[in-house]
Amino acid sequence: MEDHPETSRTRPKRNRSKAATEERTSEEVEEREDHLEEVRPKSKRNRAAKDDTPAAVLLNPDQSLIDVVKGNETQIHQAVKLWVERYEKDSKLAMVELLTMLFEACGAKYSIKKELLDETDVDDVVVALVHLARSGEVEDHQSSKRKDFKHFKDNLVTFWDDLVTECQNGPLFDKVLFDKCMDYIIALSCTPPRVYRQVASLMGLQLVTSFITVAKALGLQRETTQRQLNVEKKKQTEGPRLESLNKRLSATHDKILVLEDFMRKIFTGLFVHRYRDIDPNIRTSCIESLGVWVLSYPSLFLQDLYLKYLGWTLNDKNAGVRKASVQALKKLYDGDDNVPTLGLFTERFSNRMIELADDIDVSVAVCAIGLVKQLLRHQLLPDDDLGPLYDLLIDDPAEVRRAIGELVYDHLIAQKFNNSQSNLKGSDDGSSEVHLSRMLQILREFSADPILSIYVIDDVWEYMKAMTDWKCIISMLLDENPLIELTDDDATNLVRLLSASVRKAVGERIVPASDTRKQYYNKAQKEIFENNRRDITIAMMKNYPLLLRKFMSDKSKVPSLVEIIVNMNLGLYSLKRQENNFKNVLQLMKQSFFIHGDKEALRSCVKAIKFCSTESQGELKDYALNKLKNLEDELINKLNSALKEGADGDEYSLLVNLKRLYELQLAWSVPIESLYEDMVKVLHTFRNVDDEVVSFLLLNMYLNVAWSLQSIVNSETISEASLTSLLFKRNALFEELEYFLGTPSEDKEGSKCGNQLACRVCIIFAEAWCLFRKTNFSSTKLEHLGYCPDTSVLQRFWKLCEQQLNISDETEDEESNKEYIEETNRDAVMIASAKLVVSNAVPREYLTPEIISHFVMHGTSVAEIVKHLITVIKKNDDFPDIFLESLKRSYDRHLVDLSKSDDESVTSKSLIECKDLAARLSGTFMGAARSKHRSDILKIVRDGIEYAFLNSPKQLSFLEGAVLHFRVQASCG
């Protein structure tokens, strides 16, 4: 029979004793040939087995083992094979060679003399090696960046794996070779030098892995022998065949026991100490290896004695170690046969596994969520324990949200882990209606907050195909299925789901992303989005009017429903001859616009109507533009009537129509010249009108002025009449705004609208001054349009801004649910004020120090705005004077508090604010900036000292409160 190409590798030609060879019976030889394939370990090194391989030809027989490890991986197998042959000829010499390589792999040049090998104590050698490390005579091969060490770690692992494989039929069980190697490896793994521990741990862990490979092969051989023995016993009760099989079975079993003893020795001597090593890389390697061992050799390692280390390292301070433990457990729970043995372990550590889903490291959290899915699949967790996980649906890292979304879909929507339901024959458990109904159950928990609902939809969307079953969703909304009854909340959530899913399907983000860069898509992605847009349009075409008609009066559903059209392909209306449906949609949107008066509904209607008038084609575009003109005319008529009636009429009607006009003017220019004078008249005549009405009168006046200015600037020819009209409207606006600057805020204290109106006045003033700043029109024909407020108006403006900045957090929290609050809070006021400085719309000398003096007074968001302003200011040469003036303004507030009150808590607070301001301003001169601006810092110190002594001793505390921080910076410089 021709030799199998692997026979020579598995059974190398060695000088074995003739006696041992003659004892082998012919049956044993025959059986070995029959079962060679089953016994042989599967290894990639089989490719290098033949003696005529290029690697064997290129190998230098005189090359040391460490040079082989540093070199080409293809030479390692041949080098190992030659070394084993040398070991069988002269074991001591070969052992010295191997130990020398072991020490050199750790980076130490050390060797043991052949004649002293048996007498040499391991501890003495290790002490000598540690001394070499402390003397700096050790090279770190593993971390070296030299080209010849690029694959050192992988080659070293391969070397020991090949060595174990090559020795499995001989020296592996001689009770000398590997016992001595393990003694040195374990001893080196416990030494102080980190490089020794790293390399020794690497070798020791690989030895266990390689022992497992051989043990598994022997296990297969033992099973085969046992089967043969059982068959043979049925044929005869004794004989040479039975004796041979019994001997082989016993010998194989003994070898397995020896290998398991090896594994335990390394585990107790190396792993138990190194799994908690100070080096996280060593800890990670230990846990990764243990995960491999438990999976590949469960008969030994799948027990709590070893599993507990995976549980303990779930609490490791290093994310890489925690992740390695979680990944090992994921693979472990993936095997159904392992689960019964893991009961006690799961009970002990399941809470920690759930906690890791909220790990500070995102990659660990995502892996932990996958692990929890495995536990759910095996029904090892009660649903009550999952509450904290569902909170992560609205967590910040998108990866965590997606992982939780997949878990929610699998567990709660698809119910993949519910065996009782999934096994029902003929069950429609996977239908879109069922999945959507379960999703609506989840969304009920978030009904009060639409934003949170959108987060949940975004998390699950990728996995839930029912969300793109447009026909099914529309059918449920139109109550076409009598078996499905939707509550009002369910219908609202389903409309939100439809709108959000449509946006996702065409490539839009529905939740804010940490990466604000514009998304770019390849051609294939764009084609998918366009196909989705087409499918959405076809599904909605005939049903859109029905949906709008049904939910037109519901303000919670209209915004989401109306905006769907902006993601549709309007060209298909003509291609499919559905023009009437398009016209019906526009008519219903117009009706919705006049039915509702809240911001979201109005803004959505405006957005949708504008999209239809710009994106439609041909006859449909003409119809949309005509409908838009009709909407404007109807609104102007309604508003005209409301203004004529003034405060004596229906104030709500006036307010809601002003809101509608405001939303229109945000989108495009609306011709309201005929209404402007009436607006001024209402403001001038009826001073007791509601603050919200005043706010929207002023807003609409400002927007009309802005649109008129843009029209003039963009026009090639400028008429005198248009300029006169613009100046009249601007001056009328400024006159009304100035009136509200003079209104004492105390009169409106406690009134929410009072605060909102004051914010509106500040912001409109700032925007208008920026719009008409002189630099915009200098050296042009429109130069006389330039405007700059006088100092008294600017001071009154800032006093009103200051009052809004000083509004208590409690008051601002009370207003947080009010419409348009994001346009009228402290941040908006500070941004508007800073914009005046940056754009040079007003003199900097007064306003800039005032703004900066509030740097540390109003929380993080306001501080960030001022911080950006300071960055701009520092580019100018006069910033030292501005900084000092800011400190003076802050200190003046302290002096005012001091004169008004003897309460130490009040006065100390204002002094602390002054110190904090000085600390923040001086902190802008850190590092290289300190040297660059040393002269500026000294100027602030010098002028600050001069100011403190102008009115001593009253102002001497200014030195401690403000100057000291800059003096420290100057000293450091």
XYZ file of C-alpha atoms in Angstrom, residues 607-941:
335
model
C -42.970 72.813 4.516
C -45.222 70.414 2.608
C -46.988 73.097 0.552
C -43.690 74.751 -0.331
C -42.280 71.380 -1.447
C -45.299 70.764 -3.673
C -45.037 74.211 -5.264
C -41.322 73.867 -6.038
C -40.855 70.155 -6.797
C -43.956 69.379 -8.842
C -43.933 69.756 -12.629
C -46.124 71.240 -15.349
C -49.816 71.567 -14.649
C -49.432 70.297 -11.091
C -46.873 73.001 -10.331
C -49.208 75.693 -11.631
C -51.972 74.300 -9.455
C -49.698 74.232 -6.383
C -48.544 77.834 -6.918
C -52.120 78.931 -7.367
C -53.138 77.137 -4.169
C -50.253 78.825 -2.367
C -51.418 82.244 -3.593
C -54.966 81.466 -2.420
C -53.609 80.486 1.001
C -51.702 83.782 1.316
C -54.728 85.825 0.258
C -57.035 84.032 2.678
C -54.586 84.490 5.534
C -54.131 88.213 4.788
C -57.914 88.690 4.742
C -58.299 86.908 8.079
C -55.465 88.893 9.595
C -56.742 92.162 8.199
C -60.109 91.614 9.878
C -58.467 90.683 13.167
C -56.223 93.774 13.099
C -59.139 96.080 12.299
C -60.972 94.837 15.355
C -57.806 95.339 17.457
C -57.834 94.521 21.131
C -61.636 94.811 21.245
C -61.974 91.818 18.943
C -61.060 88.151 19.318
C -57.475 88.220 20.582
C -57.032 84.481 19.994
C -57.963 84.876 16.318
C -55.382 87.654 16.005
C -52.695 85.561 17.719
C -53.253 82.379 15.731
C -53.267 84.199 12.398
C -50.098 86.066 13.377
C -48.489 82.674 14.090
C -49.576 81.428 10.667
C -48.120 84.511 9.017
C -44.891 84.100 10.992
C -44.456 80.504 9.798
C -45.135 81.566 6.202
C -42.641 84.420 6.400
C -39.962 82.077 7.738
C -40.295 80.133 4.479
C -40.846 82.848 1.871
C -41.729 86.507 1.380
C -45.408 87.343 1.913
C -46.748 90.702 0.588
C -48.192 92.281 3.773
C -47.482 95.962 3.028
C -51.190 96.669 3.448
C -51.101 95.180 6.948
C -47.891 96.788 8.229
C -49.406 100.091 9.285
C -52.265 98.282 11.000
C -49.742 96.245 12.982
C -47.959 99.411 14.094
C -51.290 100.958 15.013
C -52.294 98.005 17.188
C -48.946 98.096 18.999
C -49.097 101.856 19.455
C -52.745 102.109 20.434
C -53.396 99.017 22.537
C -50.579 98.829 25.077
C -52.430 96.295 27.202
C -52.569 93.659 24.470
C -51.317 90.179 25.399
C -47.537 89.808 25.375
C -47.634 86.841 23.004
C -49.632 88.895 20.480
C -47.050 91.683 20.803
C -44.237 89.185 20.246
C -45.701 87.917 16.980
C -46.574 91.428 15.781
C -42.938 92.447 16.260
C -41.662 89.218 14.673
C -43.801 89.635 11.574
C -42.794 93.287 11.271
C -39.118 92.342 11.500
C -39.444 89.541 8.925
C -41.232 91.866 6.513
C -38.465 94.448 6.913
C -35.834 91.721 6.302
C -37.595 90.467 3.145
C -37.983 94.068 1.879
C -34.271 94.738 2.420
C -33.315 91.539 0.598
C -35.564 92.513 -2.307
C -33.842 95.908 -2.603
C -30.332 94.478 -2.286
C -31.009 91.846 -4.954
C -32.726 94.301 -7.304
C -30.805 95.784 -10.237
C -32.787 99.006 -10.099
C -33.720 100.622 -6.797
C -36.777 102.853 -6.654
C -36.998 105.761 -4.245
C -40.449 104.593 -3.178
C -39.144 101.190 -2.064
C -36.336 102.824 -0.073
C -38.741 105.240 1.582
C -41.088 102.400 2.449
C -38.263 100.333 3.908
C -36.974 103.224 6.036
C -40.477 103.900 7.324
C -41.002 100.265 8.300
C -37.553 99.998 9.896
C -37.968 103.164 11.947
C -41.464 102.127 13.037
C -40.088 98.760 14.160
C -37.236 100.389 16.103
C -39.621 102.847 17.723
C -41.875 100.055 19.012
C -38.926 97.981 20.185
C -37.497 100.958 22.078
C -40.802 101.391 23.872
C -40.481 97.861 25.260
C -36.879 98.532 26.259
C -38.239 101.191 28.560
C -40.890 98.952 30.081
C -39.823 98.113 33.631
C -39.370 94.364 33.916
C -40.611 94.508 37.500
C -44.119 95.163 36.214
C -44.120 91.792 34.491
C -42.341 89.779 37.145
C -43.858 86.360 37.531
C -45.444 86.507 34.069
C -44.141 83.849 31.692
C -45.120 85.855 28.631
C -43.338 88.843 30.141
C -40.070 86.963 30.029
C -40.763 85.712 26.524
C -41.595 89.196 25.246
C -38.446 90.648 26.773
C -36.372 87.916 25.094
C -38.117 88.590 21.784
C -37.387 92.320 22.028
C -33.692 91.667 22.752
C -33.299 89.155 19.928
C -35.244 91.162 17.328
C -33.250 94.273 18.184
C -29.950 92.401 17.815
C -30.971 90.814 14.508
C -32.207 94.120 13.099
C -29.055 95.996 14.139
C -26.928 93.285 12.481
C -29.087 93.498 9.368
C -28.628 97.260 9.057
C -25.069 97.562 10.381
C -23.131 100.274 8.631
C -20.403 97.981 7.318
C -23.013 96.276 5.120
C -23.733 99.436 3.165
C -20.576 101.541 3.356
C -19.341 102.791 -0.039
C -22.598 101.719 -1.765
C -25.686 103.508 -3.047
C -27.549 102.262 0.028
C -25.119 103.810 2.512
C -27.879 105.850 4.186
C -29.552 102.541 5.207
C -26.709 101.866 7.649
C -27.695 102.165 11.290
C -25.932 102.102 14.644
C -27.808 102.571 17.927
C -26.739 105.347 20.271
C -25.181 104.531 23.630
C -28.314 105.111 25.716
C -30.361 102.654 23.628
C -27.533 100.114 23.755
C -27.320 100.395 27.529
C -31.069 99.920 27.919
C -30.857 96.965 25.533
C -28.165 95.311 27.663
C -30.022 95.939 30.905
C -33.002 94.069 29.469
C -30.698 91.256 28.293
C -29.139 91.115 31.736
C -32.544 90.744 33.360
C -33.290 87.759 31.113
C -29.931 86.183 31.895
C -30.652 86.509 35.608
C -34.011 84.719 35.423
C -33.946 81.798 37.847
C -33.564 78.241 36.605
C -36.926 77.379 38.171
C -38.698 80.003 36.071
C -36.947 78.834 32.911
C -37.858 75.217 33.688
C -41.507 76.215 34.073
C -41.422 77.714 30.575
C -39.623 74.744 29.004
C -42.825 73.227 27.588
C -43.998 76.480 26.043
C -44.087 76.903 22.264
C -41.068 78.570 20.652
C -39.204 78.425 23.996
C -35.996 77.439 22.173
C -36.109 80.857 20.499
C -36.588 82.783 23.754
C -34.247 81.401 26.403
C -30.997 82.614 27.971
C -28.842 80.988 25.313
C -30.725 82.760 22.527
C -30.326 86.140 24.272
C -26.584 85.623 24.802
C -26.056 84.457 21.202
C -27.867 87.539 19.882
C -25.759 89.845 22.075
C -22.484 88.158 21.102
C -23.474 88.384 17.439
C -23.641 92.193 17.767
C -20.029 92.261 18.981
C -18.638 89.821 16.431
C -20.348 91.552 13.490
C -19.288 95.052 14.669
C -22.907 96.164 14.571
C -22.492 98.186 17.789
C -19.541 99.850 19.576
C -17.461 97.120 21.257
C -16.200 99.204 24.167
C -19.418 98.935 26.181
C -21.110 95.686 25.217
C -18.108 93.320 24.995
C -16.933 93.681 28.626
C -20.498 93.407 29.838
C -20.998 90.091 28.035
C -17.669 88.655 29.177
C -18.348 89.663 32.775
C -21.207 87.130 32.739
C -18.869 84.294 31.659
C -19.269 82.137 34.775
C -22.669 83.245 36.051
C -25.296 81.343 34.068
C -24.276 77.743 33.590
C -22.401 75.700 31.027
C -24.321 76.564 27.860
C -24.005 80.342 28.310
C -20.336 79.909 29.288
C -19.660 78.064 26.017
C -21.147 80.955 24.024
C -18.971 83.491 25.865
C -15.957 81.229 25.425
C -16.379 81.305 21.638
C -16.729 85.096 21.787
C -13.467 85.368 23.763
C -11.712 83.325 21.090
C -12.758 85.932 18.512
C -11.936 88.888 20.776
C -8.388 87.653 21.459
C -7.564 88.124 17.774
C -7.773 91.905 18.324
C -5.056 94.017 19.940
C -7.349 95.633 22.495
C -8.378 92.427 24.269
C -6.289 93.125 27.455
C -8.327 96.287 28.020
C -11.552 94.358 27.409
C -10.522 91.625 29.857
C -9.700 94.173 32.549
C -12.919 96.065 31.941
C -14.863 92.795 32.239
C -13.241 92.150 35.607
C -14.110 95.664 36.735
C -17.785 95.177 35.776
C -17.887 91.932 37.730
C -16.188 93.573 40.715
C -18.576 96.534 40.550
C -21.468 94.107 41.006
C -19.753 92.872 44.162
C -19.405 96.444 45.457
C -23.098 97.083 44.766
C -24.043 93.936 46.715
C -21.727 95.049 49.497
C -23.439 98.431 49.740
C -26.962 96.972 49.634
C -26.633 94.083 52.067
C -24.737 92.987 55.135
C -25.544 89.363 54.363
C -22.156 87.721 53.977
C -23.557 84.883 51.829
C -24.752 87.388 49.197
C -21.546 89.432 49.105
C -19.267 86.385 49.155
C -21.144 84.895 46.201
C -20.508 87.969 44.036
C -16.826 87.998 45.063
C -16.511 84.299 44.221
C -18.024 84.996 40.784
C -15.395 87.698 40.261
C -12.606 85.276 41.247
C -14.021 82.557 39.006
C -14.149 85.010 36.095
C -10.515 85.973 36.669
C -9.546 82.290 36.833
C -11.330 81.487 33.560
C -9.925 84.518 31.726
C -6.377 83.935 32.966
C -6.819 80.265 32.042
C -7.030 81.260 28.373
C -3.261 81.921 28.523
C -2.105 78.343 29.021
C 0.917 76.702 27.466
C 2.435 78.510 24.497
C -0.195 81.269 24.733
C 1.309 82.313 28.096
C 4.650 83.157 26.518
C 3.084 84.704 23.446
C 0.866 87.065 25.462
C 3.191 87.722 28.407
C 3.187 91.467 27.739
C -0.627 91.482 27.587
C -0.862 89.606 30.900
C 1.532 92.062 32.547
C -0.538 94.954 31.207
C -3.674 93.508 32.815
C -1.768 93.097 36.114
